[in-house]
Coordinates of N, CA, C and O in Angstrom, one line a residue:
M1 N -29.0 42.3 20.3 CA -27.6 42.2 19.9 C -27.5 41.9 21.6 O -28.7 42.7 22.4
G2 N -26.3 41.4 21.8 CA -26.2 41.4 23.3 C -26.0 42.4 23.7 O -25.7 43.4 23.7
Q3 N -24.9 42.6 25.1 CA -25.2 43.3 26.3 C -23.9 43.5 25.2 O -23.7 45.6 25.2
G4 N -22.6 43.3 25.6 CA -21.1 43.4 24.3 C -21.7 45.0 23.2 O -21.2 46.0 23.4
W5 N -22.8 44.5 22.3 CA -23.0 45.8 21.0 C -23.8 46.8 22.1 O -23.0 48.4 21.4
R6 N -24.7 46.7 23.0 CA -24.8 47.9 23.7 C -23.9 48.5 24.3 O -24.4 50.5 23.8
R7 N -22.5 48.3 25.0 CA -21.9 49.3 25.2 C -21.2 49.6 24.5 O -20.7 51.4 24.8
V8 N -20.7 49.1 23.8 CA -19.8 49.8 22.2 C -20.7 51.0 21.4 O -19.8 51.7 21.4
S9 N -21.3 50.5 21.2 CA -21.9 51.3 20.7 C -22.9 52.7 21.0 O -22.9 53.8 20.9
E10 N -23.1 52.4 22.8 CA -23.6 53.8 23.3 C -22.4 54.6 23.4 O -22.1 55.6 24.2
A11 N -21.0 53.9 23.8 CA -19.5 54.4 23.9 C -19.7 55.1 22.2 O -18.9 56.6 22.8
V12 N -19.7 54.7 21.2 CA -19.5 55.6 20.1 C -20.6 56.3 20.4 O -20.3 57.3 20.2
R13 N -21.9 56.9 20.1 CA -22.9 57.6 20.2 C -22.0 58.8 21.5 O -22.0 59.6 21.3
Q14 N -21.7 58.9 23.0 CA -20.9 59.2 23.5 C -20.0 59.9 23.3 O -20.2 61.4 22.6
K15 N -19.2 59.1 22.1 CA -18.0 60.0 22.2 C -17.9 60.8 20.7 O -16.9 61.8 20.7
V16 N -19.0 60.7 19.9 CA -19.5 61.1 18.7 C -20.3 62.6 19.0 O -20.9 63.6 18.3
G17 N -20.6 62.2 20.1 CA -22.0 63.6 20.1 C -23.3 63.0 19.1 O -24.0 63.7 19.1
M18 N -24.0 61.6 19.0 CA -24.5 61.3 18.6 C -25.7 60.4 19.6 O -25.8 59.1 19.9
N19 N -26.8 61.5 20.7 CA -27.0 61.6 21.1 C -28.6 61.2 21.0 O -29.7 61.3 21.9
G20 N -28.9 61.6 19.8 CA -30.8 61.3 18.8 C -30.4 62.4 18.8 O -29.9 63.5 19.3
A21 N -32.4 62.3 19.8 CA -32.6 63.8 19.6 C -32.3 64.9 21.0 O -32.7 65.8 20.5
D22 N -31.8 64.7 21.9 CA -31.9 64.5 23.4 C -30.1 65.6 23.3 O -29.3 64.4 23.1
K23 N -30.1 66.3 22.6 CA -28.5 66.8 22.4 C -28.2 67.4 23.8 O -27.2 67.8 23.9
A24 N -28.7 67.4 25.0 CA -28.5 67.7 26.1 C -27.8 66.6 27.2 O -27.5 66.7 28.4
F25 N -28.3 66.0 26.6 CA -27.5 64.5 26.8 C -26.1 64.4 27.7 O -25.1 65.2 27.1
K26 N -25.9 64.0 28.9 CA -24.5 64.4 29.1 C -24.8 62.8 30.0 O -25.7 62.5 31.0
A27 N -23.3 61.5 30.2 CA -23.1 60.8 30.9 C -23.5 60.9 32.0 O -22.3 62.3 32.3
T28 N -24.2 59.7 33.6 CA -23.3 60.2 34.2 C -22.8 59.7 34.4 O -22.2 58.5 34.3
E29 N -22.2 60.6 36.2 CA -20.8 59.9 36.9 C -21.5 59.0 37.7 O -22.7 59.1 38.6
N30 N -20.8 58.0 37.7 CA -21.3 56.7 39.3 C -20.1 57.1 40.6 O -20.4 56.1 41.2
S31 N -19.5 57.8 40.4 CA -18.6 58.1 42.2 C -19.2 58.5 42.6 O -18.8 58.4 44.1
R32 N -20.2 58.8 43.2 CA -20.5 59.6 44.6 C -21.4 58.1 44.8 O -21.4 57.7 45.8
N33 N -21.9 56.9 44.2 CA -22.3 56.0 44.4 C -22.0 54.8 44.7 O -21.3 54.4 45.9
E34 N -20.0 55.2 44.5 CA -19.2 54.4 44.9 C -18.6 55.1 46.0 O -17.7 54.4 47.0
A35 N -18.3 56.1 46.2 CA -18.1 57.2 47.1 C -18.9 56.0 48.4 O -18.1 55.5 49.6
M36 N -20.7 56.0 48.2 CA -21.3 56.0 49.3 C -21.4 54.3 49.9 O -21.3 53.4 50.9
F37 N -21.0 53.2 48.5 CA -20.8 52.4 48.5 C -19.4 51.4 49.5 O -18.9 50.7 50.0
R38 N -18.5 52.5 49.0 CA -17.1 52.1 50.0 C -17.3 52.4 51.4 O -17.1 51.3 52.1
E39 N -18.1 53.7 51.6 CA -18.4 53.4 53.5 C -19.4 53.3 53.7 O -19.0 52.4 54.9
A40 N -19.9 52.2 52.8 CA -21.4 51.1 53.2 C -20.4 50.3 53.8 O -20.5 48.9 54.2
T41 N -19.7 50.0 52.9 CA -18.9 48.3 53.0 C -17.6 48.6 54.7 O -17.8 47.5 55.0
T42 N -17.2 49.5 54.5 CA -16.1 49.7 56.0 C -17.0 49.7 57.0 O -16.5 49.1 57.6
F43 N -18.9 50.1 56.6 CA -19.2 50.0 57.7 C -19.8 48.5 57.9 O -19.7 47.9 58.8
A44 N -19.7 47.8 56.8 CA -21.0 46.3 57.3 C -19.3 45.3 57.4 O -19.7 45.1 58.4
H45 N -18.4 45.8 57.5 CA -16.9 45.2 58.3 C -17.2 45.3 59.8 O -17.4 43.9 60.3
H46 N -17.4 46.6 59.8 CA -17.3 46.5 61.4 C -18.6 45.8 61.7 O -19.1 45.5 63.4
L47 N -19.3 45.6 61.4 CA -20.6 45.2 61.6 C -20.7 44.0 62.2 O -21.5 43.4 62.7
R48 N -20.1 43.5 60.7 CA -19.8 42.2 60.9 C -18.7 41.5 62.1 O -19.7 40.9 62.7
V49 N -18.1 42.4 62.0 CA -17.2 42.1 63.3 C -18.1 42.3 65.0 O -18.1 41.6 65.8
M50 N -18.7 43.2 65.5 CA -19.3 43.2 66.2 C -20.5 42.2 66.2 O -20.8 41.5 67.7
E51 N -21.2 42.0 65.1 CA -22.2 40.8 65.6 C -21.9 39.7 65.8 O -22.0 38.7 66.7
R52 N -20.0 39.0 65.6 CA -20.2 38.0 65.5 C -19.1 38.0 67.1 O -19.3 37.2 68.2
D53 N -19.1 39.5 68.2 CA -18.2 39.3 69.3 C -19.7 39.7 70.3 O -19.8 39.1 71.0
L54 N -20.9 40.0 69.3 CA -22.2 39.8 70.7 C -22.0 39.0 70.6 O -23.1 38.2 71.3
R55 N -22.7 37.7 69.2 CA -22.5 36.4 69.5 C -22.1 35.7 70.2 O -22.2 34.8 71.3
S56 N -20.3 36.0 70.4 CA -19.9 34.8 71.6 C -20.0 35.9 73.2 O -19.7 34.8 74.3
M57 N -20.1 36.9 73.2 CA -20.3 37.2 74.3 C -21.7 36.3 74.9 O -22.2 36.5 76.3
S58 N -22.9 36.2 73.9 CA -23.8 36.3 74.5 C -24.1 34.9 75.4 O -24.4 33.7 76.3
K59 N -23.1 33.6 74.0 CA -22.7 32.3 74.6 C -22.0 32.6 75.5 O -21.7 31.6 76.7
Q60 N -21.2 33.6 76.4 CA -20.7 33.8 77.3 C -21.6 33.6 78.6 O -20.9 33.0 78.9
V61 N -22.6 35.1 78.4 CA -23.3 34.8 79.8 C -23.5 33.4 80.2 O -23.8 33.6 81.7
D62 N -24.0 33.1 79.3 CA -24.9 31.4 80.0 C -23.6 31.2 80.8 O -23.4 30.3 82.0
G63 N -22.3 30.6 79.8 CA -21.5 29.9 80.3 C -21.3 30.7 82.5 O -21.0 30.1 83.3
Q64 N -21.0 32.2 82.7 CA -21.0 33.3 83.1 C -21.7 32.5 84.5 O -21.4 33.1 85.9
F65 N -22.9 32.9 83.5 CA -23.8 32.8 84.8 C -24.4 31.6 85.4 O -24.8 31.3 86.3
N66 N -24.1 30.4 85.1 CA -24.0 29.8 85.2 C -22.6 28.8 86.3 O -23.1 28.8 87.6
S67 N -22.1 29.6 86.0 CA -20.6 29.6 87.1 C -21.1 30.7 88.1 O -21.2 29.6 89.3
L68 N -22.0 31.4 87.7 CA -22.3 32.2 88.8 C -23.2 31.9 89.7 O -24.0 31.2 91.3
K69 N -24.1 30.8 89.5 CA -24.9 30.2 90.0 C -24.5 28.6 91.0 O -25.3 28.6 91.9
D70 N -23.7 28.4 91.1 CA -23.5 27.6 91.1 C -22.1 28.0 92.8 O -22.3 27.3 93.7
I71 N -21.7 29.1 92.3 CA -20.9 29.2 93.4 C -21.9 30.6 94.1 O -21.6 29.8 95.6
L72 N -22.8 31.0 93.4 CA -23.9 31.2 94.9 C -24.9 30.1 95.8 O -25.5 30.6 97.0
L73 N -25.4 28.5 95.3 CA -25.2 28.2 95.7 C -24.9 26.8 96.1 O -25.2 26.2 97.7
S74 N -23.6 27.3 96.7 CA -22.2 26.3 97.0 C -22.4 26.9 98.8 O -22.2 28.0 99.4
P75 N -21.6 25.9 99.5 CA -21.2 26.4 101.1 C -20.7 27.3 101.5 O -19.3 27.4 100.7
L76 N -20.3 28.4 102.0 CA -19.3 28.2 102.3 C -18.3 27.8 103.6 O -19.2 26.7 103.8
P77 N -17.2 27.8 103.7 CA -16.7 26.8 104.3 C -17.0 27.1 105.4 O -16.9 28.3 105.8
R78 N -16.6 26.1 106.3 CA -17.1 26.8 107.7 C -15.2 26.2 108.9 O -14.1 25.7 108.0
A79 N -15.5 27.0 109.8 CA -14.2 26.6 110.5 C -15.1 25.5 111.6 O -15.5 25.2 112.0
W80 N -13.2 24.9 111.6 CA -13.8 23.5 112.1 C -12.9 23.7 114.0 O -11.6 23.9 114.0
D81 N -13.3 22.5 114.3 CA -12.2 22.0 115.6 C -12.6 20.8 116.1 O -12.5 20.6 115.7
M82 N -11.2 20.3 116.8 CA -11.2 19.4 117.0 C -11.9 19.0 118.3 O -11.8 19.5 119.6
G83 N -12.6 18.2 118.6 CA -13.5 17.3 118.9 C -13.1 16.4 120.0 O -12.1 16.2 119.9
A84 N -13.8 15.7 120.7 CA -13.3 14.2 121.2 C -13.5 13.1 120.7 O -12.6 11.9 120.3
N85 N -14.0 13.6 119.3 CA -14.0 12.4 118.2 C -13.7 12.7 117.0 O -13.7 11.9 116.4
G86 N -13.0 13.8 116.4 CA -12.1 14.3 116.1 C -13.0 15.9 115.4 O -13.3 16.2 116.5
P87 N -12.3 16.2 114.2 CA -13.0 17.3 114.2 C -14.6 17.4 113.6 O -15.1 16.9 113.5
V88 N -14.7 18.8 114.3 CA -16.4 18.8 114.6 C -16.1 20.2 113.8 O -15.2 21.0 114.3
P89 N -17.8 21.0 113.1 CA -18.1 21.7 112.7 C -18.4 22.6 114.1 O -19.1 22.3 114.3
L90 N -17.4 24.0 113.7 CA -18.6 24.7 114.5 C -19.7 25.7 114.2 O -20.1 25.3 114.9
E91 N -20.2 25.9 112.9 CA -21.3 25.7 112.6 C -21.8 23.9 112.0 O -21.3 24.5 111.4
L92 N -23.3 23.8 112.8 CA -23.5 22.6 112.5 C -24.4 22.6 111.1 O -24.0 22.0 110.2
Q93 N -24.7 23.8 110.3 CA -25.0 24.1 108.9 C -24.9 24.5 108.3 O -24.6 25.6 108.7
P94 N -24.0 24.4 107.5 CA -23.3 24.7 106.7 C -24.2 26.2 105.4 O -25.3 25.9 105.6
Q95 N -24.1 27.7 105.1 CA -24.3 28.5 105.0 C -23.5 28.3 103.3 O -22.8 28.5 103.0
A96 N -25.4 29.1 102.4 CA -24.2 28.9 101.1 C -24.3 31.1 100.7 O -25.0 31.6 101.6
I97 N -23.5 30.7 100.3 CA -23.2 32.0 100.1 C -24.2 33.2 99.2 O -24.6 34.0 99.9
G98 N -24.8 32.6 98.8 CA -26.3 33.2 98.2 C -27.6 33.2 98.5 O -28.5 32.9 98.1
Q99 N -27.2 32.4 99.8 CA -28.7 32.0 100.5 C -29.8 33.4 100.4 O -31.0 32.9 100.5
N100 N -29.3 34.4 100.1 CA -30.4 35.9 99.8 C -30.8 36.1 98.6 O -31.5 37.3 98.6
V101 N -29.9 35.4 97.8 CA -29.9 35.6 96.8 C -31.4 35.4 95.6 O -31.3 33.3 96.0
N102 N -31.8 36.1 95.6 CA -32.4 35.3 93.9 C -32.4 34.9 92.7 O -32.4 35.5 91.9
I103 N -31.8 33.7 92.7 CA -30.8 32.6 91.6 C -31.7 33.1 90.5 O -31.5 33.6 90.1
D104 N -33.0 32.1 90.2 CA -33.9 32.7 89.4 C -34.2 33.4 88.5 O -33.9 34.0 87.7
K105 N -34.1 34.6 89.5 CA -34.5 36.3 88.9 C -33.1 36.5 88.4 O -33.2 37.4 87.3
I106 N -31.5 36.3 88.6 CA -31.0 36.8 88.1 C -30.4 35.6 86.6 O -30.2 36.4 85.6
L107 N -30.9 34.1 86.8 CA -30.7 33.2 85.9 C -32.0 34.0 84.7 O -31.8 34.5 83.1
Q108 N -33.1 34.5 85.4 CA -34.1 35.1 83.9 C -33.5 36.8 83.3 O -33.9 36.4 82.1
S109 N -32.7 37.4 84.5 CA -32.5 38.6 83.5 C -31.4 38.6 82.7 O -31.4 39.0 81.4
A110 N -30.8 37.3 82.4 CA -29.6 36.8 81.6 C -30.1 36.0 80.2 O -29.6 36.8 79.1
D111 N -31.6 35.8 80.3 CA -32.5 36.1 79.4 C -32.5 36.7 78.4 O -32.6 36.7 77.3
E112 N -33.4 37.0 79.3 CA -33.9 39.0 79.2 C -32.6 39.0 78.1 O -32.7 39.8 77.6
M113 N -31.2 39.9 78.8 CA -30.5 40.0 78.3 C -30.1 39.5 76.5 O -30.1 40.8 76.0
K114 N -30.0 38.2 77.0 CA -30.1 37.4 75.5 C -31.4 38.2 74.7 O -30.5 38.1 73.3
K115 N -32.2 38.0 75.6 CA -33.6 38.0 73.6 C -33.7 39.7 73.2 O -33.8 39.7 72.1
R116 N -32.9 40.5 73.9 CA -33.0 42.1 73.9 C -32.1 41.6 72.8 O -32.7 43.1 72.3
L117 N -31.0 41.3 73.2 CA -30.4 41.4 73.0 C -29.8 41.3 71.0 O -29.7 42.0 70.3
E118 N -30.9 40.0 71.2 CA -31.5 39.3 69.3 C -32.3 40.4 68.9 O -31.7 40.8 68.1
A119 N -33.0 40.5 69.9 CA -34.3 41.4 68.8 C -33.8 42.6 68.6 O -34.3 43.4 67.5
E120 N -32.9 43.5 70.0 CA -32.9 44.9 69.3 C -31.2 45.8 68.7 O -31.7 47.0 68.7
V121 N -30.4 44.6 68.8 CA -29.2 44.8 68.4 C -28.5 44.2 67.0 O -28.9 43.9 65.9
I122 N -28.8 42.7 67.2 CA -28.5 42.1 66.2 C -29.7 41.5 65.4 O -29.2 41.9 63.7
Q123 N -30.5 41.5 65.3 CA -31.7 41.3 64.3 C -31.7 42.7 63.6 O -31.3 42.3 61.5
P124 N -31.6 44.1 64.0 CA -31.5 45.4 63.4 C -30.3 45.4 62.4 O -30.3 45.7 61.2
V125 N -28.7 44.3 63.5 CA -27.7 44.4 62.3 C -27.8 44.0 60.8 O -27.6 43.5 59.9
K126 N -28.7 42.4 61.1 CA -28.8 41.6 60.2 C -29.8 42.2 59.0 O -29.0 42.4 58.4
E127 N -30.7 42.9 59.8 CA -31.6 43.5 58.3 C -30.7 44.4 57.8 O -30.9 44.6 56.2
W128 N -29.8 45.3 58.0 CA -28.6 46.1 57.4 C -28.2 45.8 56.7 O -28.0 45.7 55.6
M129 N -27.2 44.4 57.5 CA -26.9 43.7 55.9 C -27.0 43.1 54.8 O -26.7 43.0 54.4
V130 N -28.8 42.5 55.3 CA -29.1 41.9 53.9 C -29.6 43.5 53.3 O -29.2 43.6 52.2
A131 N -29.7 44.6 53.5 CA -30.0 45.7 52.4 C -29.4 45.8 52.1 O -28.5 46.4 50.8
Y132 N -27.5 46.1 52.5 CA -26.2 46.0 51.6 C -26.1 45.3 51.1 O -25.7 46.0 49.9
R133 N -26.2 43.9 51.1 CA -26.2 42.7 50.2 C -27.0 42.5 48.8 O -26.2 43.0 47.6
T134 N -28.2 43.8 49.6 CA -29.2 44.0 47.8 C -28.6 45.3 47.3 O -28.2 44.9 45.6
I135 N -27.8 46.1 48.0 CA -27.1 47.3 46.7 C -26.1 46.7 46.4 O -24.8 47.2 45.2
Q136 N -24.9 45.3 46.8 CA -24.3 45.3 46.7 C -24.3 44.3 45.2 O -23.5 44.4 44.1
D137 N -25.4 44.1 45.1 CA -25.5 43.4 44.6 C -26.3 44.3 43.1 O -25.8 43.9 41.9
R138 N -26.6 45.4 43.2 CA -26.9 46.1 41.9 C -26.0 46.9 41.7 O -25.8 47.3 40.7
M139 N -24.6 46.5 42.6 CA -23.6 47.9 42.5 C -23.5 47.1 41.6 O -22.7 47.2 40.1
K140 N -22.7 45.6 41.6 CA -22.3 44.4 40.7 C -22.8 45.4 39.3 O -22.3 44.7 38.4
Q141 N -24.3 44.4 39.3 CA -25.4 44.6 37.9 C -24.8 46.1 37.4 O -25.0 46.1 35.8
L142 N -25.0 47.9 37.7 CA -24.2 48.4 37.8 C -23.1 48.6 36.8 O -22.3 48.9 36.0
E143 N -22.0 48.4 37.5 CA -20.8 48.1 37.0 C -21.2 47.3 35.8 O -19.5 48.0 34.6
S144 N -21.2 46.0 36.3 CA -21.4 45.4 34.3 C -21.8 46.5 33.1 O -21.6 46.1 32.6
V145 N -22.8 47.0 33.3 CA -23.4 47.6 31.8 C -22.7 49.1 31.8 O -23.0 50.2 31.2
S146 N -21.5 49.8 33.0 CA -21.5 50.9 32.8 C -20.2 51.2 31.9 O -19.4 50.0 31.9
L147 N -20.0 52.4 31.7 CA -18.9 52.4 30.7 C -17.6 53.1 31.6 O -17.9 54.0 32.1
S148 N -16.6 52.5 31.3 CA -15.6 52.8 32.0 C -15.3 54.4 31.1 O -15.5 54.4 30.0
E149 N -13.7 55.0 31.6 CA -13.7 56.4 31.1 C -13.0 55.9 30.2 O -12.9 57.0 29.1
S150 N -12.7 54.9 29.4 CA -11.5 54.5 28.8 C -12.9 54.0 27.5 O -11.8 54.8 26.4
E151 N -13.3 54.4 27.7 CA -14.4 53.8 26.8 C -15.7 55.4 26.2 O -16.0 55.1 25.6
F152 N -15.1 56.1 27.0 CA -16.1 57.3 27.0 C -14.8 58.0 25.5 O -14.2 58.3 25.4

């Protein structure tokens, strides 16, 4: 017989008190699981939003650090004066803004930050979400075989 028959026969047994050899049988409530799952669902929503924001931030870091590199490598504007043959810069060689800055180290730190963000934050969030989806599937299975209060 199918699942529907099992649910109907179990509901009848519980209503009539025909619980076989176990007279102390009492149907368990699922409200505790449902309360925990509601909270987990709310938390999962927050994690999804955070993960999306962190991925967006990681992409922005690339653009921001490339812009920073461009600025640090660009020459400072020079003052010019009028010479006999036209405008002449007061300093012969332009000086870069970041002339004493280790630009490679800055770019490495951005890469390191992104790697650590992935490994230490995003990956654990993904693992938690996999566990949440497993629980979500199990809750659906539990709901499909549980008796509603109207069936008691």
